[in-house]
mmCIF file of N, CA and C in Angstrom:
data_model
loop_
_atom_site.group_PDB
_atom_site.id
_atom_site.type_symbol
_atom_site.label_atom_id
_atom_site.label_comp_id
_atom_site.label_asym_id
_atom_site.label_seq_id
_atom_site.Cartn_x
_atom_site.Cartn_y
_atom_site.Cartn_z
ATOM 1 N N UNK G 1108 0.895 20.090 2.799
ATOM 2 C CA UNK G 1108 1.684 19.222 1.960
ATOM 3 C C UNK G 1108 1.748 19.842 0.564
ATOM 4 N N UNK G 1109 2.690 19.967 -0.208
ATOM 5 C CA UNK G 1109 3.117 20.518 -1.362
ATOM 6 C C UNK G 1109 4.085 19.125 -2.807
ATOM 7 N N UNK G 1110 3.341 19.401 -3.060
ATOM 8 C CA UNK G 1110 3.814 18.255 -4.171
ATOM 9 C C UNK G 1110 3.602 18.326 -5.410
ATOM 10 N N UNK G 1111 5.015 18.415 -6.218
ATOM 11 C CA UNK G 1111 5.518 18.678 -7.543
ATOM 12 C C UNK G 1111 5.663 17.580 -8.597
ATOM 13 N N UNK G 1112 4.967 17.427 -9.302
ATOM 14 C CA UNK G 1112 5.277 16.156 -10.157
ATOM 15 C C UNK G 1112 5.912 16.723 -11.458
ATOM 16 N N UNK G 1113 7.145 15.976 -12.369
ATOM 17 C CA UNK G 1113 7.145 16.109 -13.395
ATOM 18 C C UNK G 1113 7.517 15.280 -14.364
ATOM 19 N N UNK G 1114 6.459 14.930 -15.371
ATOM 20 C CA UNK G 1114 6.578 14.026 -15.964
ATOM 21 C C UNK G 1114 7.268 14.476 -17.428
ATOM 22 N N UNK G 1115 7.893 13.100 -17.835
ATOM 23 C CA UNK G 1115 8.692 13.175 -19.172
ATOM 24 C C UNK G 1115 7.818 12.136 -20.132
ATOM 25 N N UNK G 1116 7.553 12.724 -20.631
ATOM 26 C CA UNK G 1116 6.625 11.832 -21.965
ATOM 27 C C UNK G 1116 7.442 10.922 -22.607
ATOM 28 N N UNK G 1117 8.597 10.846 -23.388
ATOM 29 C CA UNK G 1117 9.088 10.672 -23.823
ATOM 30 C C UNK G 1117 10.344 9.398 -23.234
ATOM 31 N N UNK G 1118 10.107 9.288 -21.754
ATOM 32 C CA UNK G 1118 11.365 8.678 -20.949
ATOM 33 C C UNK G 1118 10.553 8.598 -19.547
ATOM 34 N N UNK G 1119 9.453 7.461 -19.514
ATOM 35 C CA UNK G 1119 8.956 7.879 -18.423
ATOM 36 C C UNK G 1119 9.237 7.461 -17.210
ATOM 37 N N UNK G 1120 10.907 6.338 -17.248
ATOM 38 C CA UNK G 1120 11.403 6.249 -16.289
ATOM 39 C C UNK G 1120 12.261 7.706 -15.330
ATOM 40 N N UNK G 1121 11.949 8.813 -16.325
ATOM 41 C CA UNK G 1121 12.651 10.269 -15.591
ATOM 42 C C UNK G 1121 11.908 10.787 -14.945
ATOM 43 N N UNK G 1122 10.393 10.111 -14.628
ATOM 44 C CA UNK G 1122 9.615 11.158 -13.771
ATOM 45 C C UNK G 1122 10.118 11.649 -12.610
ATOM 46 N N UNK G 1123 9.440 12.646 -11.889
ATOM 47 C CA UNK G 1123 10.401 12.957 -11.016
ATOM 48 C C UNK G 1123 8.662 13.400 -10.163
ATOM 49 N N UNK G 1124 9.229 12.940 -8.717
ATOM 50 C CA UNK G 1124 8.334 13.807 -7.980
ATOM 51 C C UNK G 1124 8.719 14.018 -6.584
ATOM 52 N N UNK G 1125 8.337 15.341 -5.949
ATOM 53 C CA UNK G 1125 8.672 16.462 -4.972
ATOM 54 C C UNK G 1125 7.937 16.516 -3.863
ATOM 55 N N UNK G 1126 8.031 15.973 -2.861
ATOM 56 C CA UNK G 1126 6.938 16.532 -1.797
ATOM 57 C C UNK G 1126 7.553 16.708 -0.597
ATOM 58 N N UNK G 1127 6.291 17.960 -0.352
ATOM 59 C CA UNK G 1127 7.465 18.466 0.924
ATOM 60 C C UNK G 1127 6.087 18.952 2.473
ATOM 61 N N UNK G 1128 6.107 18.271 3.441
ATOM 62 C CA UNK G 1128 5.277 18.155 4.191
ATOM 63 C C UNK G 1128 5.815 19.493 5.473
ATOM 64 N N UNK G 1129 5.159 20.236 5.384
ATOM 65 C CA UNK G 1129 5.510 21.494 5.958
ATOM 66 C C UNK G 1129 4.061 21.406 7.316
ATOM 67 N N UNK G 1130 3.648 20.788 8.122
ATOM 68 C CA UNK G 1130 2.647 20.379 8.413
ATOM 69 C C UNK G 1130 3.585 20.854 9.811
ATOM 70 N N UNK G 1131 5.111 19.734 10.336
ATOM 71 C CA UNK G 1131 5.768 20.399 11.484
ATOM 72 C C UNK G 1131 6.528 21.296 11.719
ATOM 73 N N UNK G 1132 6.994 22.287 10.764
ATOM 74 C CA UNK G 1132 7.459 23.404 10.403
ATOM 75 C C UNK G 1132 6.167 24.422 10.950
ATOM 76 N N UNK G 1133 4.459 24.366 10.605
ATOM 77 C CA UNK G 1133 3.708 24.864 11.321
ATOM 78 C C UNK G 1133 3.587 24.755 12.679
ATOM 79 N N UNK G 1134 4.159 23.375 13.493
ATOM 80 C CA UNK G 1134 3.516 23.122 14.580
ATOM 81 C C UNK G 1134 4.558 23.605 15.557
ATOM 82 N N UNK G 1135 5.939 23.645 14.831
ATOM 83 C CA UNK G 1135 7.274 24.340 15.714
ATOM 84 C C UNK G 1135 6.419 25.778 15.721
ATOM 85 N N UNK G 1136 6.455 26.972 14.571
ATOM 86 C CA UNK G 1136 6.415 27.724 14.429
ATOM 87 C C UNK G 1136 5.159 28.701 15.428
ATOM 88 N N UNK G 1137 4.177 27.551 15.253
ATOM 89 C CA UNK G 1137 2.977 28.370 16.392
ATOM 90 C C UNK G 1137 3.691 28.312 17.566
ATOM 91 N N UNK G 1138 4.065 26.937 18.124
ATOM 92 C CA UNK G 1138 4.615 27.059 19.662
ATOM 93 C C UNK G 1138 6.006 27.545 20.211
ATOM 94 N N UNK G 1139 6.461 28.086 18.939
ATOM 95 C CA UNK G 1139 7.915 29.404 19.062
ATOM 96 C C UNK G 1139 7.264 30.374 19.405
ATOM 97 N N UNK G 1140 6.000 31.154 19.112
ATOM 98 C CA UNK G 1140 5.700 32.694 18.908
ATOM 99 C C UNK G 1140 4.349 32.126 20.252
ATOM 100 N N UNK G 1141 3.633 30.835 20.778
ATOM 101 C CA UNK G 1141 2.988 31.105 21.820
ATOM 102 C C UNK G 1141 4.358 31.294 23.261
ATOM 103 N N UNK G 1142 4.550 30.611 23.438
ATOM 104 C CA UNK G 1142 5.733 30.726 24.174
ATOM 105 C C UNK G 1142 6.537 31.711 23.930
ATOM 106 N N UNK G 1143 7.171 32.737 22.967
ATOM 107 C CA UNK G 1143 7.225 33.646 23.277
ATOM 108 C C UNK G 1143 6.762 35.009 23.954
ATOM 109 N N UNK G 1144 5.482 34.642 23.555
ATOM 110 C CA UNK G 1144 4.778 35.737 23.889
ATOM 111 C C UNK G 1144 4.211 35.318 25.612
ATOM 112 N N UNK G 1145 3.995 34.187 26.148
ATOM 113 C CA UNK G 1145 4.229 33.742 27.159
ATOM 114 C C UNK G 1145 5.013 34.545 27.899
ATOM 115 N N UNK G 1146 6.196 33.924 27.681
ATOM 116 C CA UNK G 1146 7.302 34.871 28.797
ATOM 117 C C UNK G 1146 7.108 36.170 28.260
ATOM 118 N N UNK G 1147 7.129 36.604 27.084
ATOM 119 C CA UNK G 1147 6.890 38.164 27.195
ATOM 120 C C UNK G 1147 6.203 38.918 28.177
ATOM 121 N N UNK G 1148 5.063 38.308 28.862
ATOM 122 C CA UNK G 1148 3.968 38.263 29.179
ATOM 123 C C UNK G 1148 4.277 38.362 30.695
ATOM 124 N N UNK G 1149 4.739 37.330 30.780
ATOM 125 C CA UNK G 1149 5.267 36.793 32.412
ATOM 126 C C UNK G 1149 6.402 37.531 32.599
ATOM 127 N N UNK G 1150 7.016 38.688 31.917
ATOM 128 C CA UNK G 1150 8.304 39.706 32.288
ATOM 129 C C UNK G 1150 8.008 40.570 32.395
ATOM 130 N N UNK G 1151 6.909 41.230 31.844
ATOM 131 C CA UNK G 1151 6.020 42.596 32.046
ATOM 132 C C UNK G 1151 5.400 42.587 33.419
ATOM 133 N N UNK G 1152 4.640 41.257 33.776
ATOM 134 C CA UNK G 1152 4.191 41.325 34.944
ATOM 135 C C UNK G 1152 4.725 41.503 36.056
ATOM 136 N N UNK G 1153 6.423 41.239 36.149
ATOM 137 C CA UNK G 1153 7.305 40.718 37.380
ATOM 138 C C UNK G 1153 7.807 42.268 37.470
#
């Protein structure tokens, strides 16, 4: 999780804040490259 706050001193109804949960972006990303390598795996053998 990644999260940006920014506050305005001056106007503190302008705060602003950012978050960005990259948590299933990891969980696609492992099971793109196990499964690739899976069938990679299972085409060498055949």
């Amino acid at each position: 999780m990644i999260k940006y706050r920014k506050q305005n001193a001056l106007e503190p109804e302008k705060d602003a804040e950012f978050s960005l949960n990259l948590t299933p972006l990891m969980f696609f990303s492992v099971g793109y490259l196990a499964m690739k390598a899976l069938i990679g795996t299972v085409r060498r053998a055949s």
